[in-house]
Amino acid sequence: MIPYGRQDITDEDISAVVNVLRSDWLTQGPNIPVFEKLVANDVGAKHALATSSATTALHLACLSLGIGVGDLVWTSPITFVASSNCALYCGASVDFVDIDPLTRNICIAELGRKLELAKKKNKLPKAVVVVHFAGAPAEMKSIKELSEIYGFSIIEDASHAIGAKYQGQKVGGSQYSDCTVYSFHPVKIITTGEGGMLLTNSDKINRMSSELRSHGITRDVSQFENGEDGGWYYEQQSLGSNYRITDIQAALGSSQYKRVEQYVEQRNSLANKYHSLLADLPLQLPTVAKGDLSAWHLYTICLNEPKDRRRVFDTMKSSGIGVNVHYIPVHTQPYYKKMGFKESDFPNAMKYYNSTITIPIFPTMTEEMQSEVVRSLRSALR
Ligand SMILES: *Cc1c(COP(=O)(O)O)cnc(C)c1O
């Protein structure tokens, strides 16, 4: 089976992990700040906080932006459920903005229309979670402009876009947002097993998220409400949880991160190869906006004949190709349907979903593997 994605673990990664296992600290040790600084410096963000997952980083982002009961958060329906669940954890409500059929990212024109309408109804969102689908950056400058008109916060869900560049700047620098979230799940660009990161230029978001990541506890004397009481003293000032990463994972993360650019390059060359090998087939191939660099986390094709999707998927799967579908539109999930969403609410998302297949792409994919995928797809489409 050729999987749709796969991690790459080197001997150097393994030594980095083993070194931590032999050290004094398994968690909350020196490797976490090293990993955080490495990424923050590379992408040009003021702060980075490593977390137990992207899901928990998204929750911290929402909490730090003050999202709560009575608030509204918008995101794209073509994403993993975590992009919208984060708002629900805070007691807020969720709504979606349909996708652009070409980029599969949030549609800027639709976002503008929906904001105008929401303003009239006095139901503007407090935040928009912007997903960089498949690793291709969304149009951040336009979204930032809209946020200044309508006054919402922006969380970038860059789970797919580690190493991607928006108009020459690394996604994660948060130049056009309040904060950015990465995922280090093994299927993503780099891995720490489970893990995530929250990047921000805001001291306030960083301070709140850092506290909430660890039970709402602070050890910073200057922040104490009760006053200083001795070397053992700490204060719980808010209700946080344990959303920390371990030192073991952080060491793996630092070791992996050194190869981000190499991975993104490999993914780009595989994607370019797919573009040319599949150009003559009855498919709509994925695109990247001009001036941007995608991290190519996923390579998603759309069939011109959606009725063939299931058959093509099954045929490829049974010939050993690990095809997948990204994503089942979030608003069609039973949990979301109960909130009143209907399939027809987001027609571009449904049209995309009903015709899409994700074909394998990962840095260690060989030329032979790629040929096999293309062969299988060609024969399934016949
Ligand atoms: C994978 C993913 C997440 C969740 O990442 P975890 O690290 O597994 O919590 C969130 N959003 C998107 C878009 C993802 O692809």
mmCIF file of C-alpha atoms and ligand atoms in Angstrom:
data_model
loop_
_atom_site.group_PDB
_atom_site.id
_atom_site.type_symbol
_atom_site.label_atom_id
_atom_site.label_comp_id
_atom_site.label_asym_id
_atom_site.label_seq_id
_atom_site.Cartn_x
_atom_site.Cartn_y
_atom_site.Cartn_z
ATOM 1 C CA MET A 1 0.000 0.000 0.000
ATOM 2 C CA ILE A 2 1.288 3.460 -0.943
ATOM 3 C CA PRO A 3 -0.184 5.693 1.811
ATOM 4 C CA TYR A 4 -1.533 9.186 1.097
ATOM 5 C CA GLY A 5 1.010 10.596 3.531
ATOM 6 C CA ARG A 6 3.857 9.285 5.653
ATOM 7 C CA GLN A 7 6.378 10.669 8.148
ATOM 8 C CA ASP A 8 10.124 10.580 7.573
ATOM 9 C CA ILE A 9 12.201 9.656 10.645
ATOM 10 C CA THR A 10 16.001 9.754 10.386
ATOM 11 C CA ASP A 11 18.711 8.277 12.654
ATOM 12 C CA GLU A 12 19.393 11.848 13.766
ATOM 13 C CA ASP A 13 15.746 12.198 14.899
ATOM 14 C CA ILE A 14 16.047 8.944 16.827
ATOM 15 C CA SER A 15 19.268 10.072 18.581
ATOM 16 C CA ALA A 16 17.627 13.372 19.506
ATOM 17 C CA VAL A 17 14.791 11.465 21.209
ATOM 18 C CA VAL A 18 17.098 8.949 22.886
ATOM 19 C CA ASN A 19 19.253 11.769 24.276
ATOM 20 C CA VAL A 20 16.220 13.219 26.033
ATOM 21 C CA LEU A 21 15.249 9.800 27.396
ATOM 22 C CA ARG A 22 18.701 9.567 29.006
ATOM 23 C CA SER A 23 18.491 13.115 30.421
ATOM 24 C CA ASP A 24 16.966 14.484 33.633
ATOM 25 C CA TRP A 25 13.856 15.943 32.010
ATOM 26 C CA LEU A 26 11.183 14.105 30.047
ATOM 27 C CA THR A 27 8.799 17.034 30.081
ATOM 28 C CA GLN A 28 9.074 20.789 30.652
ATOM 29 C CA GLY A 29 12.821 20.557 30.069
ATOM 30 C CA PRO A 30 15.232 22.606 27.972
ATOM 31 C CA ASN A 31 14.174 21.202 24.586
ATOM 32 C CA ILE A 32 10.779 22.917 24.539
ATOM 33 C CA PRO A 33 12.043 26.545 24.531
ATOM 34 C CA VAL A 34 14.764 25.541 22.050
ATOM 35 C CA PHE A 35 12.133 24.164 19.649
ATOM 36 C CA GLU A 36 9.906 27.206 20.157
ATOM 37 C CA LYS A 37 12.747 29.670 19.475
ATOM 38 C CA LEU A 38 13.914 27.727 16.433
ATOM 39 C CA VAL A 39 10.485 27.948 14.774
ATOM 40 C CA ALA A 40 9.660 31.501 15.910
ATOM 41 C CA ASN A 41 12.972 32.840 14.557
ATOM 42 C CA ASP A 42 12.634 30.978 11.291
ATOM 43 C CA VAL A 43 9.122 32.224 10.484
ATOM 44 C CA GLY A 44 9.568 35.685 11.996
ATOM 45 C CA ALA A 45 7.017 35.444 14.805
ATOM 46 C CA LYS A 46 7.692 37.101 18.162
ATOM 47 C CA HIS A 47 6.430 34.127 20.189
ATOM 48 C CA ALA A 48 5.922 30.394 19.733
ATOM 49 C CA LEU A 49 4.256 28.006 22.184
ATOM 50 C CA ALA A 50 4.535 24.275 21.596
ATOM 51 C CA THR A 51 1.399 22.357 22.577
ATOM 52 C CA SER A 52 0.109 18.797 22.791
ATOM 53 C CA SER A 53 -1.656 19.157 19.396
ATOM 54 C CA ALA A 54 -2.997 21.669 16.896
ATOM 55 C CA THR A 55 -6.422 21.035 18.397
ATOM 56 C CA THR A 56 -5.275 22.284 21.812
ATOM 57 C CA ALA A 57 -3.367 25.193 20.203
ATOM 58 C CA LEU A 58 -6.599 26.240 18.434
ATOM 59 C CA HIS A 59 -8.450 26.052 21.754
ATOM 60 C CA LEU A 60 -5.786 28.226 23.415
ATOM 61 C CA ALA A 61 -6.002 30.709 20.519
ATOM 62 C CA CYS A 62 -9.768 31.047 20.950
ATOM 63 C CA LEU A 63 -9.536 31.388 24.734
ATOM 64 C CA SER A 64 -6.785 33.998 24.468
ATOM 65 C CA LEU A 65 -8.862 36.033 22.014
ATOM 66 C CA GLY A 66 -11.637 36.086 24.597
ATOM 67 C CA ILE A 67 -14.044 33.935 22.613
ATOM 68 C CA GLY A 68 -16.901 32.704 24.772
ATOM 69 C CA VAL A 69 -20.633 32.181 25.126
ATOM 70 C CA GLY A 70 -22.621 34.394 22.768
ATOM 71 C CA ASP A 71 -19.708 34.851 20.335
ATOM 72 C CA LEU A 72 -19.609 33.700 16.733
ATOM 73 C CA VAL A 73 -16.612 32.142 14.964
ATOM 74 C CA TRP A 74 -16.481 31.508 11.215
ATOM 75 C CA THR A 75 -14.329 29.078 9.254
ATOM 76 C CA SER A 76 -14.264 27.077 6.027
ATOM 77 C CA PRO A 77 -16.434 23.942 5.735
ATOM 78 C CA ILE A 78 -13.598 22.161 3.856
ATOM 79 C CA THR A 79 -11.317 21.484 6.803
ATOM 80 C CA PHE A 80 -10.738 19.057 9.621
ATOM 81 C CA VAL A 81 -13.382 19.325 12.355
ATOM 82 C CA ALA A 82 -10.818 20.749 14.815
ATOM 83 C CA SER A 83 -10.839 24.112 12.961
ATOM 84 C CA SER A 84 -14.391 24.753 14.125
ATOM 85 C CA ASN A 85 -14.628 22.618 17.263
ATOM 86 C CA CYS A 86 -12.206 25.025 18.991
ATOM 87 C CA ALA A 87 -14.927 27.683 19.062
ATOM 88 C CA LEU A 88 -17.509 25.240 20.424
ATOM 89 C CA TYR A 89 -15.162 24.308 23.317
ATOM 90 C CA CYS A 90 -15.392 27.964 24.379
ATOM 91 C CA GLY A 91 -19.179 27.980 24.269
ATOM 92 C CA ALA A 92 -19.268 30.078 21.096
ATOM 93 C CA SER A 93 -21.312 29.330 17.969
ATOM 94 C CA VAL A 94 -19.886 28.419 14.574
ATOM 95 C CA ASP A 95 -20.788 29.384 11.047
ATOM 96 C CA PHE A 96 -19.039 28.691 7.758
ATOM 97 C CA VAL A 97 -18.010 30.649 4.673
ATOM 98 C CA ASP A 98 -18.101 28.755 1.389
ATOM 99 C CA ILE A 99 -14.870 27.936 -0.451
ATOM 100 C CA ASP A 100 -13.382 29.263 -3.656
ATOM 101 C CA PRO A 101 -13.784 26.349 -6.110
ATOM 102 C CA LEU A 102 -10.278 26.831 -7.535
ATOM 103 C CA THR A 103 -8.142 27.320 -4.418
ATOM 104 C CA ARG A 104 -10.500 25.427 -2.060
ATOM 105 C CA ASN A 105 -9.645 28.121 0.490
ATOM 106 C CA ILE A 106 -12.177 30.515 2.035
ATOM 107 C CA CYS A 107 -13.824 32.561 -0.762
ATOM 108 C CA ILE A 108 -12.982 36.243 -0.251
ATOM 109 C CA ALA A 109 -15.991 37.544 -2.214
ATOM 110 C CA GLU A 110 -18.323 35.312 -0.212
ATOM 111 C CA LEU A 111 -16.653 36.365 3.052
ATOM 112 C CA GLY A 112 -17.224 40.023 2.105
ATOM 113 C CA ARG A 113 -20.884 39.397 1.255
ATOM 114 C CA LYS A 114 -21.518 37.429 4.416
ATOM 115 C CA LEU A 115 -19.858 40.085 6.596
ATOM 116 C CA GLU A 116 -21.972 42.843 5.036
ATOM 117 C CA LEU A 117 -25.121 40.855 5.761
ATOM 118 C CA ALA A 118 -23.962 39.946 9.277
ATOM 119 C CA LYS A 119 -23.313 43.613 10.030
ATOM 120 C CA LYS A 120 -26.908 44.485 9.132
ATOM 121 C CA LYS A 121 -28.184 41.700 11.379
ATOM 122 C CA ASN A 122 -25.726 42.661 14.124
ATOM 123 C CA LYS A 123 -24.260 39.141 14.047
ATOM 124 C CA LEU A 124 -20.627 39.752 13.099
ATOM 125 C CA PRO A 125 -18.080 37.054 13.974
ATOM 126 C CA LYS A 126 -15.600 37.665 16.778
ATOM 127 C CA ALA A 127 -12.996 35.613 14.916
ATOM 128 C CA VAL A 128 -12.420 33.860 11.613
ATOM 129 C CA VAL A 129 -10.320 30.682 11.513
ATOM 130 C CA VAL A 130 -8.532 30.817 8.166
ATOM 131 C CA VAL A 131 -7.443 27.396 6.876
ATOM 132 C CA HIS A 132 -4.552 27.166 4.407
ATOM 133 C CA PHE A 133 -6.042 24.176 2.647
ATOM 134 C CA ALA A 134 -3.600 21.475 1.503
ATOM 135 C CA GLY A 135 -0.752 23.890 2.327
ATOM 136 C CA ALA A 136 -1.705 26.643 -0.135
ATOM 137 C CA PRO A 137 -1.879 30.027 1.628
ATOM 138 C CA ALA A 138 -5.256 31.788 1.751
ATOM 139 C CA GLU A 139 -5.510 35.437 0.627
ATOM 140 C CA MET A 140 -4.407 36.918 3.929
ATOM 141 C CA LYS A 141 -4.116 40.563 2.835
ATOM 142 C CA SER A 142 -7.767 40.655 1.733
ATOM 143 C CA ILE A 143 -8.902 38.903 4.901
ATOM 144 C CA LYS A 144 -6.868 41.342 7.022
ATOM 145 C CA GLU A 145 -8.492 44.287 5.186
ATOM 146 C CA LEU A 146 -11.956 42.880 5.895
ATOM 147 C CA SER A 147 -11.026 42.332 9.547
ATOM 148 C CA GLU A 148 -10.142 46.013 9.863
ATOM 149 C CA ILE A 149 -13.521 47.019 8.420
ATOM 150 C CA TYR A 150 -15.632 44.570 10.419
ATOM 151 C CA GLY A 151 -13.493 44.169 13.532
ATOM 152 C CA PHE A 152 -12.880 40.441 13.850
ATOM 153 C CA SER A 153 -9.781 38.536 14.975
ATOM 154 C CA ILE A 154 -7.936 36.146 12.664
ATOM 155 C CA ILE A 155 -6.600 32.713 13.614
ATOM 156 C CA GLU A 156 -4.627 31.004 10.841
ATOM 157 C CA ASP A 157 -5.024 27.225 10.908
ATOM 158 C CA ALA A 158 -1.738 26.408 9.182
ATOM 159 C CA SER A 159 -1.817 22.725 10.110
ATOM 160 C CA HIS A 160 -1.123 21.977 6.415
ATOM 161 C CA ALA A 161 1.120 24.935 5.683
ATOM 162 C CA ILE A 162 4.339 24.555 7.683
ATOM 163 C CA GLY A 163 7.091 25.834 5.383
ATOM 164 C CA ALA A 164 4.599 27.437 2.976
ATOM 165 C CA LYS A 165 5.120 31.049 1.897
ATOM 166 C CA TYR A 166 2.488 33.739 1.444
ATOM 167 C CA GLN A 167 3.812 36.442 -0.898
ATOM 168 C CA GLY A 168 7.374 35.512 0.013
ATOM 169 C CA GLN A 169 6.827 35.359 3.793
ATOM 170 C CA LYS A 170 6.677 32.118 5.749
ATOM 171 C CA VAL A 171 3.199 31.196 6.967
ATOM 172 C CA GLY A 172 3.447 31.332 10.768
ATOM 173 C CA GLY A 173 4.913 34.843 10.959
ATOM 174 C CA SER A 174 1.317 36.008 11.564
ATOM 175 C CA GLN A 175 1.847 39.327 9.742
ATOM 176 C CA TYR A 176 -1.826 39.422 8.745
ATOM 177 C CA SER A 177 -3.395 37.610 11.695
ATOM 178 C CA ASP A 178 -3.538 37.490 15.473
ATOM 179 C CA CYS A 179 -1.946 34.058 15.611
ATOM 180 C CA THR A 180 -1.139 30.924 13.627
ATOM 181 C CA VAL A 181 -1.473 27.253 14.524
ATOM 182 C CA TYR A 182 0.687 24.358 13.270
ATOM 183 C CA SER A 183 0.065 20.624 13.599
ATOM 184 C CA PHE A 184 2.852 18.094 14.072
ATOM 185 C CA HIS A 185 0.684 15.016 13.550
ATOM 186 C CA PRO A 186 2.719 12.384 11.611
ATOM 187 C CA VAL A 187 0.788 12.902 8.395
ATOM 188 C CA LYS A 188 1.568 16.649 8.313
ATOM 189 C CA ILE A 189 4.767 18.377 7.091
ATOM 190 C CA ILE A 190 6.925 17.571 10.149
ATOM 191 C CA THR A 191 6.056 15.517 13.207
ATOM 192 C CA THR A 192 6.478 15.253 16.964
ATOM 193 C CA GLY A 193 4.140 12.232 17.218
ATOM 194 C CA GLU A 194 1.262 14.306 18.517
ATOM 195 C CA GLY A 195 1.949 18.013 18.829
ATOM 196 C CA GLY A 196 1.160 21.514 17.737
ATOM 197 C CA MET A 197 2.290 25.124 18.031
ATOM 198 C CA LEU A 198 0.760 28.554 18.521
ATOM 199 C CA LEU A 199 2.685 31.419 16.905
ATOM 200 C CA THR A 200 1.892 35.065 17.599
ATOM 201 C CA ASN A 201 3.329 38.577 17.684
ATOM 202 C CA SER A 202 0.981 39.502 20.538
ATOM 203 C CA ASP A 203 2.438 39.527 24.053
ATOM 204 C CA LYS A 204 -1.069 39.193 25.472
ATOM 205 C CA ILE A 205 -2.029 36.103 23.441
ATOM 206 C CA ASN A 206 1.327 34.551 24.274
ATOM 207 C CA ARG A 207 1.007 35.243 28.011
ATOM 208 C CA MET A 208 -2.579 33.996 28.264
ATOM 209 C CA SER A 209 -1.958 30.904 26.145
ATOM 210 C CA SER A 210 1.186 30.072 28.049
ATOM 211 C CA GLU A 211 -0.720 30.228 31.346
ATOM 212 C CA LEU A 212 -3.732 28.280 30.042
ATOM 213 C CA ARG A 213 -1.439 25.608 28.553
ATOM 214 C CA SER A 214 -0.426 24.746 32.100
ATOM 215 C CA HIS A 215 -3.538 24.818 34.346
ATOM 216 C CA GLY A 216 -3.787 28.609 34.451
ATOM 217 C CA ILE A 217 -0.777 28.658 36.748
ATOM 218 C CA THR A 218 1.862 31.393 36.741
ATOM 219 C CA ARG A 219 5.263 31.405 38.469
ATOM 220 C CA ASP A 220 6.013 34.968 37.381
ATOM 221 C CA VAL A 221 6.405 36.966 40.615
ATOM 222 C CA SER A 222 5.496 40.229 38.858
ATOM 223 C CA GLN A 223 2.081 38.731 38.020
ATOM 224 C CA PHE A 224 1.193 37.455 41.524
ATOM 225 C CA GLU A 225 -2.116 38.664 42.949
ATOM 226 C CA ASN A 226 -1.542 37.414 46.513
ATOM 227 C CA GLY A 227 2.040 38.669 46.626
ATOM 228 C CA GLU A 228 5.242 36.677 46.873
ATOM 229 C CA ASP A 229 5.363 33.893 49.482
ATOM 230 C CA GLY A 230 8.610 31.972 48.944
ATOM 231 C CA GLY A 231 10.485 29.942 46.368
ATOM 232 C CA TRP A 232 7.785 27.272 46.196
ATOM 233 C CA TYR A 233 4.969 29.659 45.459
ATOM 234 C CA TYR A 234 2.833 29.756 42.334
ATOM 235 C CA GLU A 235 -0.633 31.082 41.607
ATOM 236 C CA GLN A 236 -3.540 29.670 39.634
ATOM 237 C CA GLN A 237 -5.202 32.740 38.180
ATOM 238 C CA SER A 238 -7.391 31.238 35.470
ATOM 239 C CA LEU A 239 -8.851 27.828 34.580
ATOM 240 C CA GLY A 240 -6.378 26.201 32.233
ATOM 241 C CA SER A 241 -5.579 22.618 31.390
ATOM 242 C CA ASN A 242 -2.547 20.496 30.552
ATOM 243 C CA TYR A 243 -1.930 21.212 26.869
ATOM 244 C CA ARG A 244 1.852 20.883 27.083
ATOM 245 C CA ILE A 245 4.200 19.073 24.729
ATOM 246 C CA THR A 246 6.913 16.813 26.221
ATOM 247 C CA ASP A 247 10.648 17.428 26.035
ATOM 248 C CA ILE A 248 10.928 14.153 24.107
ATOM 249 C CA GLN A 249 8.580 15.441 21.425
ATOM 250 C CA ALA A 250 10.200 18.882 21.326
ATOM 251 C CA ALA A 251 13.614 17.305 20.645
ATOM 252 C CA LEU A 252 12.070 15.361 17.767
ATOM 253 C CA GLY A 253 10.419 18.554 16.561
ATOM 254 C CA SER A 254 13.694 20.530 16.474
ATOM 255 C CA SER A 255 15.425 17.715 14.654
ATOM 256 C CA GLN A 256 12.578 17.414 12.117
ATOM 257 C CA TYR A 257 12.223 21.174 11.654
ATOM 258 C CA LYS A 258 15.738 21.387 10.198
ATOM 259 C CA ARG A 259 14.360 19.575 7.131
ATOM 260 C CA VAL A 260 11.193 21.655 6.589
ATOM 261 C CA GLU A 261 12.547 23.443 3.528
ATOM 262 C CA GLN A 262 13.828 20.207 2.033
ATOM 263 C CA TYR A 263 10.434 18.539 2.604
ATOM 264 C CA VAL A 264 8.527 21.423 1.053
ATOM 265 C CA GLU A 265 10.862 21.359 -1.940
ATOM 266 C CA GLN A 266 10.334 17.615 -2.368
ATOM 267 C CA ARG A 267 6.578 18.034 -2.078
ATOM 268 C CA ASN A 268 6.641 20.829 -4.663
ATOM 269 C CA SER A 269 8.571 18.745 -7.136
ATOM 270 C CA LEU A 270 6.154 15.819 -6.658
ATOM 271 C CA ALA A 271 3.202 18.180 -7.135
ATOM 272 C CA ASN A 272 4.729 19.644 -10.312
ATOM 273 C CA LYS A 273 5.283 16.132 -11.614
ATOM 274 C CA TYR A 274 1.621 15.279 -10.920
ATOM 275 C CA HIS A 275 0.515 18.488 -12.712
ATOM 276 C CA SER A 276 2.254 17.365 -15.888
ATOM 277 C CA LEU A 277 1.510 13.644 -15.629
ATOM 278 C CA LEU A 278 -2.227 14.244 -15.074
ATOM 279 C CA ALA A 279 -2.731 17.237 -17.375
ATOM 280 C CA ASP A 280 -4.553 15.284 -20.110
ATOM 281 C CA LEU A 281 -7.037 13.548 -17.788
ATOM 282 C CA PRO A 282 -10.660 14.639 -17.146
ATOM 283 C CA LEU A 283 -9.703 16.199 -13.814
ATOM 284 C CA GLN A 284 -9.490 19.555 -12.115
ATOM 285 C CA LEU A 285 -6.013 19.773 -10.591
ATOM 286 C CA PRO A 286 -5.152 21.811 -7.483
ATOM 287 C CA THR A 287 -3.688 25.299 -7.907
ATOM 288 C CA VAL A 288 -1.629 27.740 -5.865
ATOM 289 C CA ALA A 289 -2.099 31.523 -6.016
ATOM 290 C CA LYS A 290 0.555 33.466 -7.905
ATOM 291 C CA GLY A 291 3.470 34.540 -5.728
ATOM 292 C CA ASP A 292 2.759 31.891 -3.072
ATOM 293 C CA LEU A 293 4.574 28.670 -2.173
ATOM 294 C CA SER A 294 2.386 25.762 -1.070
ATOM 295 C CA ALA A 295 3.661 23.186 1.408
ATOM 296 C CA TRP A 296 1.676 20.578 -0.593
ATOM 297 C CA HIS A 297 0.481 18.667 2.452
ATOM 298 C CA LEU A 298 -2.204 17.141 0.218
ATOM 299 C CA TYR A 299 -2.649 16.651 -3.512
ATOM 300 C CA THR A 300 -6.402 16.694 -4.144
ATOM 301 C CA ILE A 301 -7.902 16.130 -7.581
ATOM 302 C CA CYS A 302 -11.514 16.685 -8.651
ATOM 303 C CA LEU A 303 -13.147 14.403 -11.212
ATOM 304 C CA ASN A 304 -15.004 16.074 -14.061
ATOM 305 C CA GLU A 305 -17.522 13.230 -13.668
ATOM 306 C CA PRO A 306 -18.409 13.171 -9.945
ATOM 307 C CA LYS A 307 -20.542 10.051 -10.439
ATOM 308 C CA ASP A 308 -17.289 8.111 -11.039
ATOM 309 C CA ARG A 309 -15.694 9.222 -7.782
ATOM 310 C CA ARG A 310 -16.662 6.223 -5.680
ATOM 311 C CA ARG A 311 -15.673 3.713 -8.344
ATOM 312 C CA VAL A 312 -12.312 5.425 -9.008
ATOM 313 C CA PHE A 313 -11.635 5.625 -5.270
ATOM 314 C CA ASP A 314 -12.473 1.925 -4.718
ATOM 315 C CA THR A 315 -10.505 0.787 -7.778
ATOM 316 C CA MET A 316 -7.392 2.682 -6.707
ATOM 317 C CA LYS A 317 -7.721 1.530 -3.106
ATOM 318 C CA SER A 318 -7.974 -2.108 -4.156
ATOM 319 C CA SER A 319 -4.883 -1.714 -6.342
ATOM 320 C CA GLY A 320 -2.893 -0.661 -3.273
ATOM 321 C CA ILE A 321 -3.044 3.130 -3.543
ATOM 322 C CA GLY A 322 -3.862 4.813 -0.229
ATOM 323 C CA VAL A 323 -6.358 7.296 -1.604
ATOM 324 C CA ASN A 324 -8.390 9.407 0.800
ATOM 325 C CA VAL A 325 -10.893 12.266 0.792
ATOM 326 C CA HIS A 326 -10.196 15.678 2.387
ATOM 327 C CA TYR A 327 -12.577 16.697 3.732
ATOM 328 C CA ILE A 328 -16.138 15.683 4.469
ATOM 329 C CA PRO A 329 -17.627 19.186 4.827
ATOM 330 C CA VAL A 330 -17.787 19.939 8.545
ATOM 331 C CA HIS A 331 -21.345 21.308 8.359
ATOM 332 C CA THR A 332 -22.624 17.898 7.140
ATOM 333 C CA GLN A 333 -21.331 16.068 10.210
ATOM 334 C CA PRO A 334 -24.214 14.846 12.385
ATOM 335 C CA TYR A 335 -22.997 16.921 15.328
ATOM 336 C CA TYR A 336 -23.143 20.070 13.175
ATOM 337 C CA LYS A 337 -26.387 19.156 11.405
ATOM 338 C CA LYS A 338 -28.041 19.242 14.817
ATOM 339 C CA MET A 339 -27.139 22.960 14.918
ATOM 340 C CA GLY A 340 -29.316 23.470 11.854
ATOM 341 C CA PHE A 341 -26.814 23.372 9.000
ATOM 342 C CA LYS A 342 -28.024 21.926 5.701
ATOM 343 C CA GLU A 343 -25.856 20.427 2.942
ATOM 344 C CA SER A 344 -27.083 23.071 0.501
ATOM 345 C CA ASP A 345 -25.825 25.923 2.720
ATOM 346 C CA PHE A 346 -22.375 25.767 1.112
ATOM 347 C CA PRO A 347 -22.756 24.612 -2.503
ATOM 348 C CA ASN A 348 -19.104 25.031 -3.560
ATOM 349 C CA ALA A 349 -17.973 22.919 -0.630
ATOM 350 C CA MET A 350 -20.488 20.175 -1.534
ATOM 351 C CA LYS A 351 -19.551 20.257 -5.210
ATOM 352 C CA TYR A 352 -15.872 19.951 -4.310
ATOM 353 C CA TYR A 353 -16.512 17.179 -1.776
ATOM 354 C CA ASN A 354 -18.598 15.109 -4.182
ATOM 355 C CA SER A 355 -15.861 14.967 -6.800
ATOM 356 C CA THR A 356 -12.577 14.959 -4.879
ATOM 357 C CA ILE A 357 -9.951 12.303 -4.198
ATOM 358 C CA THR A 358 -6.655 12.805 -2.346
ATOM 359 C CA ILE A 359 -3.786 10.937 -3.995
ATOM 360 C CA PRO A 360 -0.513 10.128 -2.198
ATOM 361 C CA ILE A 361 2.177 12.774 -1.695
ATOM 362 C CA PHE A 362 5.007 12.627 0.857
ATOM 363 C CA PRO A 363 8.726 13.500 0.737
ATOM 364 C CA THR A 364 10.026 9.919 0.592
ATOM 365 C CA MET A 365 7.721 9.026 -2.301
ATOM 366 C CA THR A 366 9.840 7.584 -5.113
ATOM 367 C CA GLU A 367 9.445 8.105 -8.849
ATOM 368 C CA GLU A 368 8.230 4.488 -9.126
ATOM 369 C CA MET A 369 5.573 5.035 -6.463
ATOM 370 C CA GLN A 370 4.356 8.161 -8.218
ATOM 371 C CA SER A 371 4.210 6.352 -11.574
ATOM 372 C CA GLU A 372 2.215 3.590 -9.928
ATOM 373 C CA VAL A 373 -0.300 6.104 -8.556
ATOM 374 C CA VAL A 374 -0.677 7.734 -11.972
ATOM 375 C CA ARG A 375 -1.026 4.351 -13.701
ATOM 376 C CA SER A 376 -3.699 3.276 -11.255
ATOM 377 C CA LEU A 377 -5.616 6.550 -11.636
ATOM 378 C CA ARG A 378 -5.424 6.441 -15.431
ATOM 379 C CA SER A 379 -6.741 2.910 -15.572
ATOM 380 C CA ALA A 380 -9.485 3.629 -13.017
ATOM 381 C CA LEU A 381 -10.671 6.617 -15.069
ATOM 382 C CA ARG A 382 -10.980 4.555 -18.247
HETATM 383 C C1 LIG B 1 -4.652 17.933 11.420
HETATM 384 C C2 LIG B 1 -5.432 19.165 11.512
HETATM 385 C C3 LIG B 1 -5.821 19.718 12.743
HETATM 386 C C4 LIG B 1 -5.624 19.011 14.043
HETATM 387 O O1 LIG B 1 -4.300 18.693 14.273
HETATM 388 P P1 LIG B 1 -3.901 17.819 15.551
HETATM 389 O O2 LIG B 1 -2.448 18.165 15.752
HETATM 390 O O3 LIG B 1 -4.096 16.394 15.151
HETATM 391 O O4 LIG B 1 -4.743 18.215 16.684
HETATM 392 C C5 LIG B 1 -6.474 20.937 12.748
HETATM 393 N N1 LIG B 1 -6.767 21.569 11.597
HETATM 394 C C6 LIG B 1 -6.440 21.068 10.398
HETATM 395 C C7 LIG B 1 -6.776 21.833 9.167
HETATM 396 C C8 LIG B 1 -5.779 19.838 10.320
HETATM 397 O O5 LIG B 1 -5.492 19.313 9.129
#
